[in-house]
XYZ file of C-alpha atoms in Angstrom:
617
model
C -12.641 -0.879 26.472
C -12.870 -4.366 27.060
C -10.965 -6.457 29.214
C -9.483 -9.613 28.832
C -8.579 -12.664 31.034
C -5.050 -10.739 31.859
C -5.130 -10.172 35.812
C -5.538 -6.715 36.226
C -2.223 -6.070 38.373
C 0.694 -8.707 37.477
C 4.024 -8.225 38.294
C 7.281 -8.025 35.952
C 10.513 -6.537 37.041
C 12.258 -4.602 34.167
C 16.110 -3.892 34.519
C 16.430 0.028 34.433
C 20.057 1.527 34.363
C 21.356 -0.451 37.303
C 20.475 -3.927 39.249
C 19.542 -1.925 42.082
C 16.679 -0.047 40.054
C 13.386 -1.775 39.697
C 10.068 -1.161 39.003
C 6.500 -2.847 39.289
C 4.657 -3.798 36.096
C 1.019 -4.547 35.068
C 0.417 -6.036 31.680
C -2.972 -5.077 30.071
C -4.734 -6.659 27.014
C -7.480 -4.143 25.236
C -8.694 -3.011 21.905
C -11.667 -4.822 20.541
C -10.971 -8.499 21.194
C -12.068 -9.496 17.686
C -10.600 -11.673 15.249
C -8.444 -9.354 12.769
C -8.676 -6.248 15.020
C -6.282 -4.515 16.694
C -5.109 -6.103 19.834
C -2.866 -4.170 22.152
C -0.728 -5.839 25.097
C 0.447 -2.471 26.879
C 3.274 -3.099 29.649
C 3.864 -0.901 32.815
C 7.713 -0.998 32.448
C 10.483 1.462 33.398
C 10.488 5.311 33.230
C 12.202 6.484 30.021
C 12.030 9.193 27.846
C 12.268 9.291 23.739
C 15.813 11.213 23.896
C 17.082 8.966 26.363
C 21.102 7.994 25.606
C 21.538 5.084 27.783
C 19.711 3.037 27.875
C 18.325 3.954 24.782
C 13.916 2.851 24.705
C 14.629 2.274 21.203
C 17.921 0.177 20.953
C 18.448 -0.935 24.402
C 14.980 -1.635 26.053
C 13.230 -3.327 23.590
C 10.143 -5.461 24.250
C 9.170 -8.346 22.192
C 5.757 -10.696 22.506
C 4.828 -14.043 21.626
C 1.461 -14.326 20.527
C 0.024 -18.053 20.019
C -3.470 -18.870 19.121
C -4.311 -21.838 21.736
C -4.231 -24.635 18.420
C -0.417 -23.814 18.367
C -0.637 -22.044 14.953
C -0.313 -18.980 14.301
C 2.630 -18.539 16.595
C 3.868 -14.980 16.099
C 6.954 -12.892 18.157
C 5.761 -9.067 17.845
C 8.006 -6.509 18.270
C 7.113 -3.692 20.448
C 8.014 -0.306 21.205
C 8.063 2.909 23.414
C 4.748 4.515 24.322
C 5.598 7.244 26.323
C 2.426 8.340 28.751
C 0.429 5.759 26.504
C -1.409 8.504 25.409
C 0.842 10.369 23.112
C -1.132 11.345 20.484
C -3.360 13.450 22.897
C -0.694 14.551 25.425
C 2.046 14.926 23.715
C 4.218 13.079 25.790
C 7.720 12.635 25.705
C 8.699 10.346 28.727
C 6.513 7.737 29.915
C 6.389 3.953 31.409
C 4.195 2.537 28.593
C 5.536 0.101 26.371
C 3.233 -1.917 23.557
C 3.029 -4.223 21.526
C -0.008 -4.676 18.550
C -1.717 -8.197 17.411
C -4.384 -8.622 15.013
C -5.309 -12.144 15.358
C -5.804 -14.122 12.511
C -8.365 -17.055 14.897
C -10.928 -16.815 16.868
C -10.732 -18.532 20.774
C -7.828 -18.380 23.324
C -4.493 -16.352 22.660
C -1.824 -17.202 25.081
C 0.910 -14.420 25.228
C 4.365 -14.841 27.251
C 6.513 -11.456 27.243
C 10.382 -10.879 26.206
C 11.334 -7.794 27.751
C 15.287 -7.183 27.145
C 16.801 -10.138 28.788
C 15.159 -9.217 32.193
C 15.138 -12.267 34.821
C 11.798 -11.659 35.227
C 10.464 -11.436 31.565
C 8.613 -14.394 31.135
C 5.425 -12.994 32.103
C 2.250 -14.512 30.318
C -1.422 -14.299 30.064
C -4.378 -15.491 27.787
C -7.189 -13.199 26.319
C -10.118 -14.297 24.145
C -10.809 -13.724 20.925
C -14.889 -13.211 19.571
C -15.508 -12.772 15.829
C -15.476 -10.242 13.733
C -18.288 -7.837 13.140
C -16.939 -5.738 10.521
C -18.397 -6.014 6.869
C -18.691 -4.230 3.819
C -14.887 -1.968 2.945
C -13.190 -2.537 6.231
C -10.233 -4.499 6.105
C -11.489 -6.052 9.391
C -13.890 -8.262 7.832
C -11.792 -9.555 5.217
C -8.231 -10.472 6.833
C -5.095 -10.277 6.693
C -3.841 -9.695 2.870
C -1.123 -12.099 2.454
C 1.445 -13.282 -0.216
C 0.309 -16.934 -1.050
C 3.430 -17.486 -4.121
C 0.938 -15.914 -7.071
C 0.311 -12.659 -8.681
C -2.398 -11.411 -6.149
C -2.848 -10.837 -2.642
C -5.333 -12.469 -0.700
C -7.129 -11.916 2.038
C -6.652 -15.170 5.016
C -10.517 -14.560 5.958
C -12.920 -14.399 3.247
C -10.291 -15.316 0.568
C -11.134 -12.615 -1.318
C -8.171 -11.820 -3.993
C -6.881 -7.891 -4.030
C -6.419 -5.621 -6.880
C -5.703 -2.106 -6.336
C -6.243 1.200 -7.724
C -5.178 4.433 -5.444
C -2.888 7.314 -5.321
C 0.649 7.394 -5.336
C 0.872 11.003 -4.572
C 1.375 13.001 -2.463
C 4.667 11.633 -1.645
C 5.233 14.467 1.281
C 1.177 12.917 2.679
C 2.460 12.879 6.086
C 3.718 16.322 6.039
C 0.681 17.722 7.424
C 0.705 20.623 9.867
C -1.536 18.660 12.470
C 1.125 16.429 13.170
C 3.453 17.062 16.492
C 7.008 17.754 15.665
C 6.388 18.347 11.672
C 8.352 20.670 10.054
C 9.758 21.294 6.888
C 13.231 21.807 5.916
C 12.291 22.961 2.409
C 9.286 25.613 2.404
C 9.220 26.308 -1.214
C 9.364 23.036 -2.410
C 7.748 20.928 0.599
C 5.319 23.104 2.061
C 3.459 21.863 5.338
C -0.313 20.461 4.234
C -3.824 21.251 5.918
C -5.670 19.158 4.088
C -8.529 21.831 4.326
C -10.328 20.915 0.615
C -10.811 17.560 2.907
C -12.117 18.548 6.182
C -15.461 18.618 4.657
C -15.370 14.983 4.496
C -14.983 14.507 7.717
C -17.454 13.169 9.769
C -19.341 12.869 13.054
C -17.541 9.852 14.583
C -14.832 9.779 12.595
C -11.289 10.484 14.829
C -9.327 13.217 15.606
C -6.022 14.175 18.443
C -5.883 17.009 20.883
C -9.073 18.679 20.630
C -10.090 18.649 17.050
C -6.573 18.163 15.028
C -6.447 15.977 11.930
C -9.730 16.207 10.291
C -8.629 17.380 7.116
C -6.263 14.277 6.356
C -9.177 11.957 8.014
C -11.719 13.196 5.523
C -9.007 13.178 2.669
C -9.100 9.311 3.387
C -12.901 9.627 3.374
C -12.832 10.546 -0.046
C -10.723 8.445 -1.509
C -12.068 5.707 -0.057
C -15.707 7.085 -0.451
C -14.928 7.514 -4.607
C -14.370 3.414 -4.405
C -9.869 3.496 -4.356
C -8.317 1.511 -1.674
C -4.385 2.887 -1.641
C -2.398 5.445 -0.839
C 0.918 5.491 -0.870
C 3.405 8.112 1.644
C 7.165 8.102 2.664
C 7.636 8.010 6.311
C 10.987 9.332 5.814
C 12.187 11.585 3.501
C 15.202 13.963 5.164
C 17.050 15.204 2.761
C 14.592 14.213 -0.481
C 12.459 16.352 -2.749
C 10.192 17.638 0.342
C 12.417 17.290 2.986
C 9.165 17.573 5.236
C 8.728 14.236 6.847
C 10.743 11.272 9.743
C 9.732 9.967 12.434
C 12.648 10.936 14.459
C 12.575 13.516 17.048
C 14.673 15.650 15.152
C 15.931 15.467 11.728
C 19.352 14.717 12.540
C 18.974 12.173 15.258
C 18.101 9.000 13.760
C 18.056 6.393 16.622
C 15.412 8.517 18.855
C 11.613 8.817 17.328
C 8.798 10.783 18.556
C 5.805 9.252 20.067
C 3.230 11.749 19.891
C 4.020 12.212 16.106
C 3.811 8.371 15.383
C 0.458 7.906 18.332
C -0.845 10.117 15.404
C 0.202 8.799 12.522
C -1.191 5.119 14.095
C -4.878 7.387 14.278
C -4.728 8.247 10.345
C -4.357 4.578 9.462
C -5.975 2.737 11.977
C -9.206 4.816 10.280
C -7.249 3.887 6.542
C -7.460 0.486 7.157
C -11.380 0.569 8.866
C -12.059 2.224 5.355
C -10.976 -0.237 3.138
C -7.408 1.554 2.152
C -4.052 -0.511 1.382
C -0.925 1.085 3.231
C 2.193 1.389 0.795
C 4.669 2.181 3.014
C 7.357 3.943 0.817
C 10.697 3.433 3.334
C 13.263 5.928 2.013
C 13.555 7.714 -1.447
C 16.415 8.215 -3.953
C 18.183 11.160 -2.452
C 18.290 9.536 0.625
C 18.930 6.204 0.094
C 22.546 5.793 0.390
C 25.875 7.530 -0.399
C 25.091 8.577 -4.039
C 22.028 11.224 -3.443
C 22.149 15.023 -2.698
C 20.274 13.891 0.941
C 23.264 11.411 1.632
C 23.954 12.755 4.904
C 20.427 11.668 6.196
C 21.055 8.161 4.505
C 20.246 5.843 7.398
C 23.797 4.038 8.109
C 25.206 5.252 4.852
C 22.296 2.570 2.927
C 23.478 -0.065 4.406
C 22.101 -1.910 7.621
C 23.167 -0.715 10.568
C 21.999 0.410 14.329
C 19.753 3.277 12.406
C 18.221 1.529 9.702
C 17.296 -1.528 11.716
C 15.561 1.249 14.915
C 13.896 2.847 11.675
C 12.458 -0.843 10.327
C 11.830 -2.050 13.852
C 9.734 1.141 14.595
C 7.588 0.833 11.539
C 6.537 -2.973 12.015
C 5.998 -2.591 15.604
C 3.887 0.193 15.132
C 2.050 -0.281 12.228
C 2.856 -3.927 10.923
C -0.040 -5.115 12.411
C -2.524 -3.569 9.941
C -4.283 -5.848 7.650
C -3.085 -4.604 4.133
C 0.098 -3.016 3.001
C 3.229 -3.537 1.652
C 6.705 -2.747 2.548
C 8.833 -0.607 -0.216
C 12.141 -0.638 0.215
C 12.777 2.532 -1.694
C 11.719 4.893 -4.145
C 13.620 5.382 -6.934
C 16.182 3.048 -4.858
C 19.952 3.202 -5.669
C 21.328 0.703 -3.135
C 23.715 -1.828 -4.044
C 21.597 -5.085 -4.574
C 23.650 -6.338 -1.789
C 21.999 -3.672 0.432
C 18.790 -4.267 -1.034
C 19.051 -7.765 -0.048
C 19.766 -7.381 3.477
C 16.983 -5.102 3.918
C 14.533 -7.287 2.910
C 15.799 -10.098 5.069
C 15.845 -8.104 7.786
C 12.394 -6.861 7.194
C 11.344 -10.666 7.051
C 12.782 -11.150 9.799
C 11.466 -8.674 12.245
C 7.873 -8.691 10.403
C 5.720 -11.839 11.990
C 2.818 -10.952 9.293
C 4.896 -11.517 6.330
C 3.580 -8.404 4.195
C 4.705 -8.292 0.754
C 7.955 -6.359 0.159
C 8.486 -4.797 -2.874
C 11.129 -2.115 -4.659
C 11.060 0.834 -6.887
C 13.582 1.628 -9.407
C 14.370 4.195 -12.046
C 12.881 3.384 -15.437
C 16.205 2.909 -17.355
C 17.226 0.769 -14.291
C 14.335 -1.953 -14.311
C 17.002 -4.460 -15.897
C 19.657 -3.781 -13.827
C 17.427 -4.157 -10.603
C 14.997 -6.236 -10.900
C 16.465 -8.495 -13.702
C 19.028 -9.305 -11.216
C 16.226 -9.729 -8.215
C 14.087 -11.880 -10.438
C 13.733 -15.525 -9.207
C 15.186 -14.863 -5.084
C 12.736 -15.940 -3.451
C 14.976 -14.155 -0.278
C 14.321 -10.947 -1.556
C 11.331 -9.364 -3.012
C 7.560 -11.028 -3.329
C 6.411 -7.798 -5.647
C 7.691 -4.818 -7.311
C 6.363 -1.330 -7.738
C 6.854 -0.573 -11.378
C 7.696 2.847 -12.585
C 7.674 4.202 -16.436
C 8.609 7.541 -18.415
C 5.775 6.536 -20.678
C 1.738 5.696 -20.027
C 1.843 3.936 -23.392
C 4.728 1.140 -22.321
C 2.689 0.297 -18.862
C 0.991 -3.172 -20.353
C 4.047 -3.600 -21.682
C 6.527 -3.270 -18.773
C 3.477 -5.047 -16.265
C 3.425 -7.949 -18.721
C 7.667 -8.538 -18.966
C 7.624 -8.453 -14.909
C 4.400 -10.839 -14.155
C 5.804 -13.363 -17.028
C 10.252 -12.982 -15.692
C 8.640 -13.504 -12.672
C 6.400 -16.734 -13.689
C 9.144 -18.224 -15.840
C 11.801 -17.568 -12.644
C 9.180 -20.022 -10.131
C 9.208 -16.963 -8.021
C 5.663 -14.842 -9.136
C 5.988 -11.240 -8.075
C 2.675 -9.127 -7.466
C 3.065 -6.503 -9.878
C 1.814 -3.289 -9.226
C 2.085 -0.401 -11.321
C 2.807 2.764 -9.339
C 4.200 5.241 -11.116
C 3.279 5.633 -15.007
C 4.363 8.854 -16.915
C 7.441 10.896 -16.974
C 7.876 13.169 -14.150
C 5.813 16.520 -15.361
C 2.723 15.118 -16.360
C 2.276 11.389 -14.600
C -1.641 10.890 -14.202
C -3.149 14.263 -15.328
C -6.003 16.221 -12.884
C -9.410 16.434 -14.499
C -9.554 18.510 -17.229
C -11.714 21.372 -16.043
C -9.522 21.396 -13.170
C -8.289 25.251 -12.389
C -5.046 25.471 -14.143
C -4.957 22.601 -15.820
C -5.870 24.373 -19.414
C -3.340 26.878 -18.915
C -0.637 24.625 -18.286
C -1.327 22.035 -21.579
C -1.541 25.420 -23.952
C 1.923 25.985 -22.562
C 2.982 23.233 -23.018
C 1.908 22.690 -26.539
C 3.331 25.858 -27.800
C 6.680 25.645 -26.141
C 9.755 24.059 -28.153
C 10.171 20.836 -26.413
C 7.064 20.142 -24.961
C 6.643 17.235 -22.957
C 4.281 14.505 -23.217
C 1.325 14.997 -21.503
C -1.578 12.329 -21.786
C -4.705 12.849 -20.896
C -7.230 11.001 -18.193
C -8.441 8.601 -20.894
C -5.196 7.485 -21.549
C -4.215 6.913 -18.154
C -7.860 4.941 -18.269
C -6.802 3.028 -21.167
C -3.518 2.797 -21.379
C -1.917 2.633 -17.566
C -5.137 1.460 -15.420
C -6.378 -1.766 -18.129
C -2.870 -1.914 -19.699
C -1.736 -3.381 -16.026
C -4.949 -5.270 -14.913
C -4.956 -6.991 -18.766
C -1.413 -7.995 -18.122
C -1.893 -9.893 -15.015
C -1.052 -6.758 -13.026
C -2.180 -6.278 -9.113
C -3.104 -2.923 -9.805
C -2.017 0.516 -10.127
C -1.406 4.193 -8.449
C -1.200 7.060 -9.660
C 1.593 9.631 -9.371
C 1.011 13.443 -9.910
C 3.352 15.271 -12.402
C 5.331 18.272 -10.752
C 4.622 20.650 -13.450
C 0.969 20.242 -13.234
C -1.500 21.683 -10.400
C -1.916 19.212 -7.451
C 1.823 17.499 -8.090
C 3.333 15.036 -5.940
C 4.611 17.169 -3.484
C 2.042 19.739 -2.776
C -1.388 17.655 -3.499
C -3.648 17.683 -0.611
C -7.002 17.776 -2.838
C -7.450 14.467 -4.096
C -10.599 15.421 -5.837
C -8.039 17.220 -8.936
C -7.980 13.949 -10.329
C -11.984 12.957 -9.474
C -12.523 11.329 -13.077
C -9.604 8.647 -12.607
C -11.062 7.257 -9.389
C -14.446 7.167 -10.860
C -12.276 4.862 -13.778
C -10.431 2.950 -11.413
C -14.082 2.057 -9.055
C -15.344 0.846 -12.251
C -12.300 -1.676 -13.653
C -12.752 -2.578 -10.034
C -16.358 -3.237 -9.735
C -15.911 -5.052 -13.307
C -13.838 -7.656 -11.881
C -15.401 -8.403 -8.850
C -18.946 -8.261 -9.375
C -18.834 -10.685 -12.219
C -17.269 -12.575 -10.286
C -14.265 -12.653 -12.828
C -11.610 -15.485 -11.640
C -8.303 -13.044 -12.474
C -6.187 -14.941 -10.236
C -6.485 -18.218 -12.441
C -6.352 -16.007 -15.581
C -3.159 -14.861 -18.069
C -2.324 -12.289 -20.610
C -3.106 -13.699 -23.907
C -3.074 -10.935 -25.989
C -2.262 -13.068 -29.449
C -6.099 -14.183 -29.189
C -6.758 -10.857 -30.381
C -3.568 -10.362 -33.419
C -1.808 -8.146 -30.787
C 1.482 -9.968 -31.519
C 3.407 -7.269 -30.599
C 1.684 -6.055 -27.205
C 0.909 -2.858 -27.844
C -2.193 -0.617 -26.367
C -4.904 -1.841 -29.477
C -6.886 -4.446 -28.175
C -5.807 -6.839 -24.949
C -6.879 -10.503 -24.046
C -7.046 -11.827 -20.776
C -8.209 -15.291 -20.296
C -8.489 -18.806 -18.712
C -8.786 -21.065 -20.854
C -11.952 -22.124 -22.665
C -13.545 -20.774 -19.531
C -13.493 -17.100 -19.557
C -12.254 -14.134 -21.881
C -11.638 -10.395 -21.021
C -11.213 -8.582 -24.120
C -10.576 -5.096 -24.098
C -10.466 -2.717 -27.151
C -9.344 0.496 -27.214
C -10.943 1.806 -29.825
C -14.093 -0.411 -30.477
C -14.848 -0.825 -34.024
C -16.901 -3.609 -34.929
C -13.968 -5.364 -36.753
C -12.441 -7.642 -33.588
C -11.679 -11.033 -33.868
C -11.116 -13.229 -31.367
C -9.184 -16.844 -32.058
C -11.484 -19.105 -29.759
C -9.517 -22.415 -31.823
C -8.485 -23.793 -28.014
C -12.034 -24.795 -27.294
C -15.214 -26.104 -28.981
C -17.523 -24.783 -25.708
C -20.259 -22.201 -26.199
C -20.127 -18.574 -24.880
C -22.065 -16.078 -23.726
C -20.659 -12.135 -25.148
C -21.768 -9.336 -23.386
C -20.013 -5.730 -22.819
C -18.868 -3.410 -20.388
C -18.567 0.222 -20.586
C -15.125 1.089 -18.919
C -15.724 5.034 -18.925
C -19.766 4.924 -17.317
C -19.883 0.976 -15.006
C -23.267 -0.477 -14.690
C -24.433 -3.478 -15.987
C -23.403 -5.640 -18.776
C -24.939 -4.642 -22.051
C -26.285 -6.704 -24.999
C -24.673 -6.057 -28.332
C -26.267 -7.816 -31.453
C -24.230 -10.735 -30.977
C -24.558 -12.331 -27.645
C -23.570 -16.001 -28.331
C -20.960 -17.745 -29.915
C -19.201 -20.972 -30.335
C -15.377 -22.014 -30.007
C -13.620 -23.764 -32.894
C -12.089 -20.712 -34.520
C -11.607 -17.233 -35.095
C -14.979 -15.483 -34.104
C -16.252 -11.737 -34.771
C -16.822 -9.388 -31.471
C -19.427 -7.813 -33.292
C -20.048 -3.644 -32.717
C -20.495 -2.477 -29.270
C -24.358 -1.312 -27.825
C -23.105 2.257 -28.595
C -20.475 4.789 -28.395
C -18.610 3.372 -31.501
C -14.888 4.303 -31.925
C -14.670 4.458 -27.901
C -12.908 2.222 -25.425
C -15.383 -0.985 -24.513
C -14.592 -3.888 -22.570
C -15.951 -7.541 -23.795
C -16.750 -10.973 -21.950
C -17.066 -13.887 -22.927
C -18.476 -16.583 -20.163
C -18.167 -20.568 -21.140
C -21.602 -22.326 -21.374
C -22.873 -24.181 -18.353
């Protein structure tokens, strides 16, 4: 641990119950003091304990820090919270005099800090600590920065500027149920069952972290994987009392929902402190549909009824002051959300509010209720900077991705559009198909009266993965369909779906390492006759500069309408099921002016090829 400028004993008097109770304070700085790592200002404050009524070390004693880099900008006000023993995660503590706050500083050089500490007369307290640069390359977050909403479809990241597009998993919803937790239970056993994460502990290795002697190695080396097979996002709800699993809050207890539990939440800081040091965007699902509001089977766990109150504001506060700090994720305000847009509304203010990173805040809706939602959302710039898109049907993702990104560009309000949920509810994104099971449940399916739609991994490829990056899409997750093995509530092998994270390394890798500018690019699927937007062949280009075409079902007949510029063009292809290198077809020039033939692909005829088209210099 390293220590910073902070005198190592400072004094602060905190108000307790009464004036006459007082106690010293010390303020310590540590972490790694390096630009975009995590900072932590802990404060020696009053004894509490997490079921404490009055005062209340969630409500009542609340500590809040300025943080301002010493060229006046950025100038942040963190919230903290209650740390128990300060060691938590290990000890299991309940009661404590720790309280914290978390920084990850966007500048190197001087930080000054001054401390807010309920309305004490003695909060005031400051300090200074230095920040050194970072020395993190490669996947971690760390040596990229913050990702931030900059007003266009993408995230980027405020060090290396690097723009974001995502591909990760959407399921397990129940991810934090996990047996390794403190103070995890489940309320449903048949439907939520408690995870070990065993397939995983395998991938878990010498360095990596663990809590109380060994615990958590299984959901550590899950994250391994994932991030090891080239994703970077997982998606979880921290709060799901009274939903489908029924298995996961933060809370103490299920049924108190202003007191949370410190050990449980020291841990849960563990899994994605490591998340973020591996490259792996946090989607932070708030609350789900049964639990949402007054309308849902879990109503009685609704925080405040949906609307915001004393619980749903402790709930927010607790999740940015404990994990806002990391460098990518997003806020979602529900899944499968039913508030009133009035309720959505204040939500998101209030998470803007409270948040001093600005994260992008986004919502998920019902299919049938995209119109309804987000057609009334689209253009408040007060509200929501994304949405997470869900579908009944793989086949209608480009379509759905491209009516969002272009309401959303008309409106003068871009959303990042992220695709999260593609597929009707028993089959979503399909495991591999020599997974166990997986056989046996499609020759069901087939021979049954109604059977239900069930695509296969290339169409999730084709259809769901390049039907959202062609439209202008940020990217996409994948949800696993309940009637299927490894569905969204009791995954814990991510390797059932190996194949579509081998697909979704590959679009990846295509964009980036040819250095593909996607942020200054658009949909322009008429280049290619695909008037009517469907899954045959899309276009993405910038003008006279760069073309993405991608065909489905490459046949050596493509044209592409290059009558907006008279510049030459190199044509090479990409093989979206294998990666590598750009290939050489027969044609590997051409010349603007007019409609111009693709030409056949290198091999692999009738299969799914990606071409490019670079301008001339």
């Amino acid at each position: 641990m390293k220590q910073s400028k902070v005198p190592q004993a400072v004094s602060v008097g905190f108000l307790l119950v009464s004036a006459a109770l007082w106690a010293r304070a010390e303020v310590a700085v540590s972490g790694e003091l390096k630009q975009w790592h995590k900072v932590t200002l802990t404060v020696d404050g009053p004894m509490a304990k997490e079921s404490d009524q009055q005062p209340n070390p969630f409500t009542e004693l609340l500590l809040d820090v300025r943080f301002i880099h010493e060229s006046g900008s950025p100038d942040y006000w963190v919230p903290g919270y209650f740390a128990a023993d300060g060691q938590a995660a290990d000890s299991s503590a309940t009661q404590g005099t720790k309280w914290r706050a978390h920084l990850s500083p966007d500048k190197t050089g001087r930080w000054n800090y001054t401390v807010r500490f309920n309305g004490s007369k003695h909060d005031g307290e400051s300090g200074s600590f230095t920040i050194a640069a970072t020395d993190k390359t490669g996947r971690d977050f760390r040596g990229k920065g913050r990702l931030q909403y900059v007003g266009k479809r993408y995230l980027r990241h405020a060090g290396n500027g690097q723009w974001f597009l995502k591909a990760g998993a959407d399921s397990p919803e129940t991810f934090l149920a996990y047996q390794d937790f403190d103070g995890t239970v489940t309320n449903n056993r048949k439907k939520g069952p408690l995870k070990s994460w065993k397939a995983h502990i395998k991938d878990w290795k010498s360095g990596d972290p663990t809590w109380k002697g060994g615990k958590g190695k299984g959901m550590i080396g899950a994250i391994n994987y994932l991030s090891g097979k080239g994703a970077n996002a997982f998606s979880f709800i921290p709060y799901n009392a009274g939903g489908d699993g029924d298995n996961v809050w933060p809370h103490v207890s299920r049924a108190d929902k202003l007191h949370f539990d410190c050990s449980k939440l020291d841990q849960w800081g563990i899994v994605f402190d490591h998340a973020t040091s591996k490259g792996m965007y946090l989607h932070f699902k708030l609350q789900e549909t049964e639990n949402d509001d007054q309308k849902g089977p879990g109503k009685d766990q609704a925080l405040d009824g949906g609307n915001l109150g004393p619980e749903r504001k402790a709930y927010l506060r607790e999740m940015v002051a404990r994990f806002g700090h990391h460098l990518a994720l997003n806020w979602n305000l529900g899944e499968e959300n039913t508030q009133s847009l009035d309720q959505i509304r204040e939500q998101a203010a209030y998470l803007r509010k409270i948040d001093p990173y600005g994260h992008l805040i986004v919502l998920h809706t019902y299919p049938s209720q995209h119109e309804k939602i987000y057609g009334k959302l689209v253009g408040d710039k007060k509200s929501l900077t994304g949405v997470s898109v869900q579908n009944s049907d793989v086949g209608k993702t480009h379509q759905d991705t491209l009516k969002w990104v272009e309401r959303s560009e008309k409106s003068g309000h871009r959303w990042v559009v992220a695709f999260d949920e593609a597929g009707n509810a028993g089959a979503g994104s399909p495991p591999d198909p020599d997974w166990p099971g997986v056989a046996e449940v499609r020759k069901k399916n087939k021979a049954s009266k109604k059977p239900l739609d069930m695509p296969s991994v290339n169409d999730v490829r084709s259809k769901v993965l390049w039907g959202n990056l062609m439209a202008g899409g940020a990217g996409v997750e994948y949800y696993f369909g309940y009637k299927l093995p490894q569905n969204d509530l009791k995954a814990e092998d991510w390797r059932s779906r190996d194949m579509t994270w081998d697909y979704s390394a590959i679009a990846l890798d295509f964009f980036q390492e040819n250095k593909i500018p996607f942020w200054e690019m658009s949909n322009s699927n008429a280049l290619v006759g695909n008037t009517k937007k469907d899954n045959s062949a899309y276009c993405f280009s910038k003008k006279g500069e760069v073309y993405v075409v991608y065909l489905r079902k490459a046949n050596g007949k493509q044209q592409l309408d290059l009558s907006e510029t008279q510049n030459a063009f190199s044509l090479q292809w990409f093989n979206p099921r294998r990666g590598g290198l750009l290939q050489d077809g027969k044609l590997n020039r051409v010349t603007g002016g007019g409609q111009i033939d693709l030409g056949n692909p290198p091999s692999d005829l009738g299969e799914d090829w990606v071409v490019l088209l670079k301008a001339k210099k």
